[in-house]
Amino acid sequence: MRKEYTKSRFISFAITLWALISAVFVGLFPSFSWILLIAIMIPLLSSLLFHKYYDKAGLSLCRVLVGALFVFSSMTKGVDPLGTKYKMLDYFIAYNIEWLNSLALILSIILILAEFIVGFCLIFNLLPRLATLGASLLMIFFTTTTFFDALYNLVPDCGCFGTAIKMSNWQTFFKNLIILAILIPLIFNNKSLVNRRVTPLGQSIFTFIFIALFVGFEIYNVRHLPLIDFMEWKIGRDIKPAENPKPADIYLTFKNIETNETKEYLSPNYPWNDSVWMSKWEFVSQRQEGGTRSIGFSMLNEDGDDYTHILYETENLFVFVSPYLNELSELNLAECQRVYDIINEMGYNYLWITSVNPEYIHELQDQYYIFDEVYFGDELELKAMVRSNPGLILINDGIIIDKWSKIDFPQKEEINNLIETLY
């Protein structure tokens, strides 16, 4: 009996260890590999065939591993729900379900919450059977979606770990297969997953408390800025190019809304100032070739001339960022005007960066005096600069000093104190 027990434990732990080792190799190979697929299928099929060999310890290990992965994934996205919203919009375009666009933020918050609460419950063994069911449904959805992503490259990056960790589509799909390999024993041994230390009512109360806390955490990050900024434009980043920089080529990919045709352009050689063209083509992705620039970004004037150097060379530069300037409310504009007046009065530099059509800027300039210096940038990069529309960034000689969301725009005293700390 003892020998059989030892054999069972060895098999269950060996399968789990193989799955974890496979995960390490997935991180090393971003492209499809038959060898890697076979290596992953071994623990996946083994967990199906030998799920009866998992004892309490083996199931606990699987439960904690899957739960930790779900919690980590949800936290990297929970600090930046707007990033997940933007990724959802990409999926809606890819699957021609753009009628869901207005629900993108709500769906993002719900999806991230589902990941977190499933992972949290698995780690602490709260409502484990229900949590396993939730994990199973999520993994079926994620695995199916990422398979088609990998096969057809519908969305370049699934955003499964937010902006914290970038993975190719094949890496993401293989990663999901590994999670399934560890999850399968929990599915087949669902009846063995019980928590006798806490009553079902107590587990439910504890779960709902953390649901409320995590929703509050997500809402805070939507209204303000991410508590942890994983993007290139985070506070403290020096965006100046390297000494004696080599020129970089920025390529932008667009998709035709009607035909799904994709075209790649060398920036800024695309009809970005053609309103008719822009209404028919959606931005998909960008890439950089060559060069030693620290950021793959160009700030252009209305004629397409590059003025990105202003960001590197100007002291105390306040940058208003608004990818969707046409969506600003009167309240938003009033706040921008208030800050603009303070900056102007104190003699500091300022400019706007947006992705809207120049014709719309001309209309705004007839109504508001705050749009006297406007530049244009890539929509995707503007959304990465600051997760707010509009947002505000203080840059001093190429170093990002601070950032504010639209509801946190600074008062005069705060601006003055912040500038004083620079000298």
Tab-separated table of C-alpha atoms in Angstrom:
chain	number	residue	atom	x	y	z
A	1	MET	CA	0.000	0.000	0.000
A	2	ARG	CA	2.818	2.331	0.935
A	3	LYS	CA	4.627	1.489	-2.307
A	4	GLU	CA	1.505	2.274	-4.358
A	5	TYR	CA	1.074	5.567	-2.504
A	6	THR	CA	4.683	6.565	-3.232
A	7	LYS	CA	4.259	5.622	-6.898
A	8	SER	CA	1.122	7.771	-7.216
A	9	ARG	CA	2.797	10.770	-5.658
A	10	PHE	CA	5.859	10.353	-7.853
A	11	ILE	CA	3.730	10.240	-11.039
A	12	SER	CA	1.678	13.315	-10.119
A	13	PHE	CA	4.705	15.389	-9.138
A	14	ALA	CA	6.683	14.239	-12.196
A	15	ILE	CA	3.892	15.368	-14.530
A	16	THR	CA	3.668	18.738	-12.781
A	17	LEU	CA	7.457	19.196	-12.866
A	18	TRP	CA	7.560	18.358	-16.582
A	19	ALA	CA	4.861	20.962	-17.220
A	20	LEU	CA	6.844	23.600	-15.326
A	21	ILE	CA	10.043	22.774	-17.209
A	22	SER	CA	8.109	23.066	-20.482
A	23	ALA	CA	6.982	26.522	-19.376
A	24	VAL	CA	10.622	27.611	-19.109
A	25	PHE	CA	11.288	26.510	-22.695
A	26	VAL	CA	8.162	28.295	-23.908
A	27	GLY	CA	9.723	31.527	-22.672
A	28	LEU	CA	12.808	30.855	-24.791
A	29	PHE	CA	11.127	30.095	-28.123
A	30	PRO	CA	8.642	32.709	-29.400
A	31	SER	CA	7.926	30.875	-32.674
A	32	PHE	CA	6.046	27.669	-33.337
A	33	SER	CA	8.048	24.504	-32.697
A	34	TRP	CA	6.899	20.901	-33.178
A	35	ILE	CA	9.433	19.727	-30.617
A	36	LEU	CA	8.095	22.189	-28.050
A	37	LEU	CA	4.498	21.206	-28.841
A	38	ILE	CA	5.316	17.516	-28.329
A	39	ALA	CA	7.094	18.330	-25.066
A	40	ILE	CA	3.984	20.161	-23.845
A	41	MET	CA	1.573	17.453	-25.017
A	42	ILE	CA	3.355	14.864	-22.858
A	43	PRO	CA	2.302	16.383	-19.488
A	44	LEU	CA	-1.063	17.390	-20.963
A	45	LEU	CA	-1.929	13.836	-22.052
A	46	SER	CA	-0.302	12.329	-18.960
A	47	SER	CA	-2.495	14.408	-16.665
A	48	LEU	CA	-5.527	13.089	-18.576
A	49	LEU	CA	-4.411	9.466	-18.353
A	50	PHE	CA	-3.100	9.507	-14.786
A	51	HIS	CA	-5.447	11.995	-13.069
A	52	LYS	CA	-6.449	9.276	-10.567
A	53	TYR	CA	-2.877	9.207	-9.265
A	54	TYR	CA	-3.133	12.704	-7.805
A	55	ASP	CA	-3.453	12.599	-4.011
A	56	LYS	CA	-4.245	15.502	-1.701
A	57	ALA	CA	-0.690	16.880	-1.877
A	58	GLY	CA	-0.565	16.656	-5.669
A	59	LEU	CA	-3.938	18.350	-6.022
A	60	SER	CA	-2.916	21.076	-3.579
A	61	LEU	CA	0.201	21.785	-5.600
A	62	CYS	CA	-1.838	22.041	-8.826
A	63	ARG	CA	-4.412	24.224	-7.101
A	64	VAL	CA	-1.825	26.685	-5.811
A	65	LEU	CA	0.113	26.805	-9.095
A	66	VAL	CA	-2.961	27.507	-11.211
A	67	GLY	CA	-4.274	29.989	-8.639
A	68	ALA	CA	-0.974	31.865	-8.470
A	69	LEU	CA	-0.838	32.149	-12.249
A	70	PHE	CA	-4.387	33.516	-12.390
A	71	VAL	CA	-3.707	36.028	-9.609
A	72	PHE	CA	-0.479	37.196	-11.243
A	73	SER	CA	-2.196	37.571	-14.615
A	74	SER	CA	-5.110	39.492	-13.088
A	75	MET	CA	-2.843	41.806	-11.097
A	76	THR	CA	-0.751	42.766	-14.144
A	77	LYS	CA	-3.984	43.664	-15.924
A	78	GLY	CA	-5.826	44.994	-12.872
A	79	VAL	CA	-3.338	47.843	-12.450
A	80	ASP	CA	-4.198	48.916	-16.000
A	81	PRO	CA	-7.792	48.005	-16.986
A	82	LEU	CA	-7.691	50.569	-19.783
A	83	GLY	CA	-4.879	48.585	-21.394
A	84	THR	CA	-7.096	45.495	-21.369
A	85	LYS	CA	-9.928	47.590	-22.805
A	86	TYR	CA	-7.719	48.685	-25.709
A	87	LYS	CA	-6.745	45.060	-26.309
A	88	MET	CA	-10.412	44.029	-26.299
A	89	LEU	CA	-11.143	46.655	-28.915
A	90	ASP	CA	-8.475	45.025	-31.101
A	91	TYR	CA	-10.228	41.669	-30.678
A	92	PHE	CA	-13.613	43.180	-31.484
A	93	ILE	CA	-12.178	44.507	-34.747
A	94	ALA	CA	-10.535	41.165	-35.546
A	95	TYR	CA	-13.761	39.219	-34.962
A	96	ASN	CA	-16.063	41.858	-36.505
A	97	ILE	CA	-18.045	42.403	-33.301
A	98	GLU	CA	-17.413	46.105	-32.967
A	99	TRP	CA	-20.963	46.587	-31.689
A	100	LEU	CA	-19.454	45.591	-28.337
A	101	ASN	CA	-17.033	48.546	-28.312
A	102	SER	CA	-19.116	50.554	-25.839
A	103	LEU	CA	-18.950	47.661	-23.356
A	104	ALA	CA	-15.195	47.122	-23.684
A	105	LEU	CA	-14.241	48.733	-20.366
A	106	ILE	CA	-16.960	46.972	-18.362
A	107	LEU	CA	-16.116	43.628	-19.946
A	108	SER	CA	-12.420	44.217	-19.204
A	109	ILE	CA	-13.114	44.886	-15.535
A	110	ILE	CA	-15.327	41.789	-15.284
A	111	LEU	CA	-12.813	39.545	-17.056
A	112	ILE	CA	-9.916	40.706	-14.886
A	113	LEU	CA	-12.057	40.292	-11.761
A	114	ALA	CA	-13.020	36.752	-12.803
A	115	GLU	CA	-9.347	35.832	-13.217
A	116	PHE	CA	-8.440	37.294	-9.842
A	117	ILE	CA	-11.236	35.747	-7.828
A	118	VAL	CA	-10.747	32.311	-9.404
A	119	GLY	CA	-7.026	32.437	-8.625
A	120	PHE	CA	-7.577	33.824	-5.128
A	121	CYS	CA	-10.106	31.096	-4.279
A	122	LEU	CA	-7.835	28.346	-5.608
A	123	ILE	CA	-4.832	29.532	-3.599
A	124	PHE	CA	-6.753	29.791	-0.318
A	125	ASN	CA	-9.030	26.813	-1.044
A	126	LEU	CA	-12.205	28.880	-0.917
A	127	LEU	CA	-15.185	27.412	-2.785
A	128	PRO	CA	-12.626	25.191	-4.585
A	129	ARG	CA	-15.073	23.256	-6.757
A	130	LEU	CA	-16.702	26.449	-8.030
A	131	ALA	CA	-13.277	28.041	-8.526
A	132	THR	CA	-12.128	25.023	-10.556
A	133	LEU	CA	-15.210	25.308	-12.748
A	134	GLY	CA	-14.466	29.023	-13.271
A	135	ALA	CA	-10.835	28.289	-14.116
A	136	SER	CA	-11.917	25.608	-16.590
A	137	LEU	CA	-14.322	27.926	-18.413
A	138	LEU	CA	-11.738	30.710	-18.573
A	139	MET	CA	-9.054	28.367	-19.886
A	140	ILE	CA	-11.349	26.953	-22.571
A	141	PHE	CA	-12.041	30.516	-23.706
A	142	PHE	CA	-8.401	31.657	-23.499
A	143	THR	CA	-6.979	28.556	-25.191
A	144	THR	CA	-9.455	28.691	-28.080
A	145	THR	CA	-8.915	32.405	-28.617
A	146	THR	CA	-5.116	32.226	-28.487
A	147	PHE	CA	-5.075	29.231	-30.845
A	148	PHE	CA	-6.776	31.271	-33.572
A	149	ASP	CA	-4.531	34.219	-32.693
A	150	ALA	CA	-1.453	32.076	-33.184
A	151	LEU	CA	-2.795	30.502	-36.371
A	152	TYR	CA	-4.010	33.660	-38.097
A	153	ASN	CA	-2.210	36.426	-36.151
A	154	LEU	CA	-5.515	38.244	-35.601
A	155	VAL	CA	-4.096	40.346	-32.750
A	156	PRO	CA	-0.293	40.692	-32.447
A	157	ASP	CA	-0.232	40.496	-28.631
A	158	CYS	CA	-3.060	39.017	-26.552
A	159	GLY	CA	-2.129	41.090	-23.496
A	160	CYS	CA	-2.584	38.136	-21.146
A	161	PHE	CA	-0.079	39.710	-18.732
A	162	GLY	CA	-0.993	43.300	-19.540
A	163	THR	CA	2.040	45.344	-20.489
A	164	ALA	CA	4.226	43.655	-17.852
A	165	ILE	CA	5.279	40.672	-19.973
A	166	LYS	CA	5.170	40.516	-23.760
A	167	MET	CA	4.630	37.098	-25.357
A	168	SER	CA	4.176	35.995	-28.943
A	169	ASN	CA	0.880	34.396	-29.912
A	170	TRP	CA	2.430	30.921	-30.081
A	171	GLN	CA	4.044	31.389	-26.672
A	172	THR	CA	0.676	32.404	-25.251
A	173	PHE	CA	-1.079	29.376	-26.754
A	174	PHE	CA	1.612	26.986	-25.497
A	175	LYS	CA	1.445	28.636	-22.078
A	176	ASN	CA	-2.300	27.947	-21.945
A	177	LEU	CA	-1.746	24.278	-22.834
A	178	ILE	CA	0.653	24.001	-19.888
A	179	ILE	CA	-1.899	25.570	-17.545
A	180	LEU	CA	-4.462	23.035	-18.781
A	181	ALA	CA	-2.022	20.222	-18.006
A	182	ILE	CA	-1.904	21.378	-14.388
A	183	LEU	CA	-5.630	22.167	-14.231
A	184	ILE	CA	-6.921	18.838	-15.611
A	185	PRO	CA	-6.285	16.848	-12.381
A	186	LEU	CA	-8.375	19.419	-10.484
A	187	ILE	CA	-11.204	19.020	-13.000
A	188	PHE	CA	-11.306	15.213	-12.784
A	189	ASN	CA	-10.849	15.170	-8.997
A	190	ASN	CA	-13.327	17.974	-8.421
A	191	LYS	CA	-15.217	16.048	-5.713
A	192	SER	CA	-12.036	15.758	-3.656
A	193	LEU	CA	-11.652	19.540	-3.461
A	194	VAL	CA	-13.222	20.502	-0.168
A	195	ASN	CA	-12.421	22.934	2.638
A	196	ARG	CA	-13.563	21.593	5.983
A	197	ARG	CA	-11.877	24.319	8.025
A	198	VAL	CA	-14.226	27.101	6.920
A	199	THR	CA	-17.970	26.781	6.384
A	200	PRO	CA	-19.374	27.408	2.884
A	201	LEU	CA	-21.032	30.576	4.188
A	202	GLY	CA	-17.739	31.804	5.629
A	203	GLN	CA	-15.953	31.061	2.352
A	204	SER	CA	-18.621	32.981	0.414
A	205	ILE	CA	-18.403	36.019	2.708
A	206	PHE	CA	-14.615	36.054	2.492
A	207	THR	CA	-14.799	35.769	-1.307
A	208	PHE	CA	-17.299	38.622	-1.678
A	209	ILE	CA	-15.145	40.877	0.495
A	210	PHE	CA	-12.207	40.412	-1.859
A	211	ILE	CA	-14.431	40.842	-4.898
A	212	ALA	CA	-15.420	44.270	-3.577
A	213	LEU	CA	-11.800	45.166	-2.767
A	214	PHE	CA	-10.510	44.146	-6.169
A	215	VAL	CA	-13.270	45.982	-8.034
A	216	GLY	CA	-12.339	49.082	-6.041
A	217	PHE	CA	-8.703	48.520	-6.992
A	218	GLU	CA	-9.606	48.320	-10.692
A	219	ILE	CA	-11.827	51.400	-10.587
A	220	TYR	CA	-9.068	53.378	-8.875
A	221	ASN	CA	-6.634	52.478	-11.662
A	222	VAL	CA	-9.180	53.485	-14.306
A	223	ARG	CA	-9.993	56.849	-12.749
A	224	HIS	CA	-6.426	57.731	-11.859
A	225	LEU	CA	-3.273	56.206	-13.345
A	226	PRO	CA	-1.902	52.659	-12.940
A	227	LEU	CA	-0.376	52.144	-9.493
A	228	ILE	CA	2.417	50.259	-11.236
A	229	ASP	CA	3.362	51.544	-14.672
A	230	PHE	CA	4.855	48.835	-16.902
A	231	MET	CA	4.951	51.011	-19.998
A	232	GLU	CA	7.924	52.774	-21.589
A	233	TRP	CA	6.631	56.183	-20.535
A	234	LYS	CA	6.785	55.539	-16.803
A	235	ILE	CA	7.937	58.176	-14.312
A	236	GLY	CA	11.721	58.383	-14.126
A	237	ARG	CA	12.307	57.090	-17.650
A	238	ASP	CA	14.896	58.899	-19.735
A	239	ILE	CA	13.512	58.996	-23.275
A	240	LYS	CA	16.484	60.782	-24.826
A	241	PRO	CA	18.104	58.930	-27.723
A	242	ALA	CA	21.542	57.428	-27.306
A	243	GLU	CA	24.615	59.436	-28.196
A	244	ASN	CA	25.298	59.468	-31.922
A	245	PRO	CA	22.017	57.689	-32.606
A	246	LYS	CA	21.412	55.727	-35.741
A	247	PRO	CA	18.161	56.551	-37.543
A	248	ALA	CA	15.255	54.242	-36.733
A	249	ASP	CA	12.526	53.199	-39.149
A	250	ILE	CA	9.034	53.058	-37.643
A	251	TYR	CA	6.559	50.871	-39.535
A	252	LEU	CA	2.817	51.201	-38.931
A	253	THR	CA	0.281	48.541	-39.892
A	254	PHE	CA	-3.328	49.441	-40.718
A	255	LYS	CA	-6.351	47.261	-41.498
A	256	ASN	CA	-9.198	48.174	-43.821
A	257	ILE	CA	-12.446	48.093	-41.826
A	258	GLU	CA	-14.495	46.807	-44.764
A	259	THR	CA	-12.156	44.325	-46.459
A	260	ASN	CA	-9.806	43.373	-43.564
A	261	GLU	CA	-6.892	44.075	-45.918
A	262	THR	CA	-3.728	45.081	-44.047
A	263	LYS	CA	-1.019	47.467	-45.231
A	264	GLU	CA	2.262	48.504	-43.652
A	265	TYR	CA	3.670	52.014	-44.031
A	266	LEU	CA	7.000	53.555	-43.168
A	267	SER	CA	6.110	56.417	-40.813
A	268	PRO	CA	5.239	59.154	-41.551
A	269	ASN	CA	4.617	58.106	-45.162
A	270	TYR	CA	0.950	57.222	-44.788
A	271	PRO	CA	-2.162	59.387	-45.358
A	272	TRP	CA	-2.646	60.257	-41.690
A	273	ASN	CA	-4.054	63.707	-42.598
A	274	ASP	CA	-6.638	62.275	-45.014
A	275	SER	CA	-9.872	62.118	-42.991
A	276	VAL	CA	-11.612	59.893	-45.555
A	277	TRP	CA	-8.754	57.381	-45.557
A	278	MET	CA	-8.480	57.398	-41.752
A	279	SER	CA	-12.209	56.631	-41.427
A	280	LYS	CA	-11.757	53.442	-43.475
A	281	TRP	CA	-8.532	52.146	-41.938
A	282	GLU	CA	-7.865	51.041	-38.336
A	283	PHE	CA	-4.437	51.132	-36.705
A	284	VAL	CA	-3.218	47.600	-35.838
A	285	SER	CA	0.402	47.697	-34.678
A	286	GLN	CA	3.795	49.298	-35.076
A	287	ARG	CA	7.355	48.037	-35.151
A	288	GLN	CA	10.799	49.575	-35.205
A	289	GLU	CA	13.735	48.554	-37.377
A	290	GLY	CA	17.286	49.619	-36.692
A	291	GLY	CA	18.279	52.758	-34.917
A	292	THR	CA	19.182	53.417	-31.303
A	293	ARG	CA	16.192	55.490	-30.252
A	294	SER	CA	14.946	54.805	-26.753
A	295	ILE	CA	11.306	55.049	-27.850
A	296	GLY	CA	9.694	54.027	-31.111
A	297	PHE	CA	7.692	57.218	-31.385
A	298	SER	CA	7.512	60.241	-33.661
A	299	MET	CA	5.861	63.588	-32.904
A	300	LEU	CA	4.926	65.328	-36.146
A	301	ASN	CA	3.558	68.718	-37.081
A	302	GLU	CA	0.679	69.197	-39.493
A	303	ASP	CA	3.002	68.977	-42.497
A	304	GLY	CA	4.504	65.673	-41.338
A	305	ASP	CA	7.812	67.143	-40.119
A	306	ASP	CA	9.376	65.376	-37.130
A	307	TYR	CA	9.568	67.460	-33.942
A	308	THR	CA	10.199	64.614	-31.490
A	309	HIS	CA	13.430	66.299	-30.396
A	310	ILE	CA	11.369	68.869	-28.459
A	311	LEU	CA	10.551	66.168	-25.925
A	312	TYR	CA	14.253	65.466	-25.387
A	313	GLU	CA	15.640	68.989	-25.353
A	314	THR	CA	13.102	71.163	-23.475
A	315	GLU	CA	13.171	72.041	-19.791
A	316	ASN	CA	9.955	71.893	-17.747
A	317	LEU	CA	7.805	70.787	-20.660
A	318	PHE	CA	4.154	70.071	-19.877
A	319	VAL	CA	2.670	67.739	-22.480
A	320	PHE	CA	-1.092	67.440	-22.851
A	321	VAL	CA	-1.781	63.998	-24.349
A	322	SER	CA	-5.138	63.209	-25.935
A	323	PRO	CA	-5.413	60.379	-28.458
A	324	TYR	CA	-9.139	61.103	-28.785
A	325	LEU	CA	-9.292	64.867	-28.570
A	326	ASN	CA	-12.738	64.832	-30.156
A	327	GLU	CA	-14.115	62.979	-27.097
A	328	LEU	CA	-13.202	65.641	-24.536
A	329	SER	CA	-16.106	67.070	-22.557
A	330	GLU	CA	-16.551	70.716	-21.644
A	331	LEU	CA	-15.377	69.838	-18.129
A	332	ASN	CA	-12.221	68.225	-19.519
A	333	LEU	CA	-11.501	71.269	-21.658
A	334	ALA	CA	-12.094	73.596	-18.697
A	335	GLU	CA	-9.552	71.637	-16.611
A	336	CYS	CA	-7.025	71.741	-19.441
A	337	GLN	CA	-7.558	75.476	-19.743
A	338	ARG	CA	-7.036	75.938	-15.989
A	339	VAL	CA	-3.695	74.100	-16.087
A	340	TYR	CA	-2.728	75.829	-19.319
A	341	ASP	CA	-3.251	79.242	-17.682
A	342	ILE	CA	-1.080	78.247	-14.712
A	343	ILE	CA	1.710	76.934	-16.935
A	344	ASN	CA	1.568	79.979	-19.183
A	345	GLU	CA	1.579	82.376	-16.235
A	346	MET	CA	4.606	80.660	-14.677
A	347	GLY	CA	6.481	80.756	-17.982
A	348	TYR	CA	6.830	77.015	-18.528
A	349	ASN	CA	6.691	75.232	-21.869
A	350	TYR	CA	3.723	73.230	-23.085
A	351	LEU	CA	2.333	71.445	-26.130
A	352	TRP	CA	-0.418	69.071	-27.183
A	353	ILE	CA	-0.044	65.644	-28.822
A	354	THR	CA	-3.065	63.979	-30.398
A	355	SER	CA	-3.992	61.546	-33.146
A	356	VAL	CA	-7.104	63.291	-34.462
A	357	ASN	CA	-7.332	64.838	-37.906
A	358	PRO	CA	-5.694	68.299	-38.288
A	359	GLU	CA	-8.963	69.672	-39.642
A	360	TYR	CA	-10.567	69.079	-36.252
A	361	ILE	CA	-7.712	70.968	-34.587
A	362	HIS	CA	-8.430	73.973	-36.810
A	363	GLU	CA	-12.027	73.955	-35.552
A	364	LEU	CA	-10.844	73.825	-31.925
A	365	GLN	CA	-8.381	76.647	-32.453
A	366	ASP	CA	-11.258	78.898	-33.512
A	367	GLN	CA	-12.988	78.221	-30.179
A	368	TYR	CA	-10.168	77.724	-27.628
A	369	TYR	CA	-6.865	79.525	-27.220
A	370	ILE	CA	-5.156	76.554	-25.524
A	371	PHE	CA	-4.513	74.735	-28.806
A	372	ASP	CA	-1.841	77.029	-30.188
A	373	GLU	CA	0.869	74.340	-30.291
A	374	VAL	CA	-0.427	70.944	-31.388
A	375	TYR	CA	1.519	67.957	-32.704
A	376	PHE	CA	0.436	64.561	-33.937
A	377	GLY	CA	1.455	61.071	-32.886
A	378	ASP	CA	0.488	57.458	-33.233
A	379	GLU	CA	-2.745	56.614	-31.392
A	380	LEU	CA	-1.344	53.455	-29.808
A	381	GLU	CA	1.715	55.227	-28.451
A	382	LEU	CA	-0.353	58.105	-27.080
A	383	LYS	CA	-2.463	55.636	-25.128
A	384	ALA	CA	0.742	54.148	-23.739
A	385	MET	CA	2.162	57.546	-22.743
A	386	VAL	CA	-0.564	58.162	-20.184
A	387	ARG	CA	-3.698	56.117	-19.500
A	388	SER	CA	-6.051	59.073	-19.574
A	389	ASN	CA	-7.805	61.117	-22.237
A	390	PRO	CA	-6.651	63.796	-21.725
A	391	GLY	CA	-3.567	63.214	-19.627
A	392	LEU	CA	-0.672	65.433	-18.606
A	393	ILE	CA	3.055	64.653	-18.485
A	394	LEU	CA	5.904	66.772	-17.138
A	395	ILE	CA	9.171	66.125	-19.000
A	396	ASN	CA	12.438	67.805	-18.117
A	397	ASP	CA	15.276	67.398	-20.650
A	398	GLY	CA	13.915	64.038	-21.773
A	399	ILE	CA	13.256	62.647	-18.296
A	400	ILE	CA	9.654	61.951	-17.326
A	401	ILE	CA	9.127	63.730	-14.007
A	402	ASP	CA	5.428	63.151	-13.323
A	403	LYS	CA	2.109	62.198	-14.910
A	404	TRP	CA	-1.524	63.049	-14.108
A	405	SER	CA	-4.910	61.710	-15.148
A	406	LYS	CA	-7.680	64.091	-16.153
A	407	ILE	CA	-9.231	64.044	-12.668
A	408	ASP	CA	-5.886	64.662	-10.950
A	409	PHE	CA	-4.580	67.657	-12.895
A	410	PRO	CA	-2.266	69.610	-10.549
A	411	GLN	CA	-2.878	72.898	-8.769
A	412	LYS	CA	-0.447	75.817	-9.026
A	413	GLU	CA	1.209	75.030	-5.690
A	414	GLU	CA	1.831	71.424	-6.683
A	415	ILE	CA	3.372	72.479	-9.984
A	416	ASN	CA	5.574	75.043	-8.266
A	417	ASN	CA	6.766	72.571	-5.608
A	418	LEU	CA	7.473	69.929	-8.253
A	419	ILE	CA	9.559	72.302	-10.377
A	420	GLU	CA	11.491	73.461	-7.317
A	421	THR	CA	12.571	69.875	-6.575
A	422	LEU	CA	14.309	69.749	-9.966
A	423	TYR	CA	16.784	72.485	-9.022
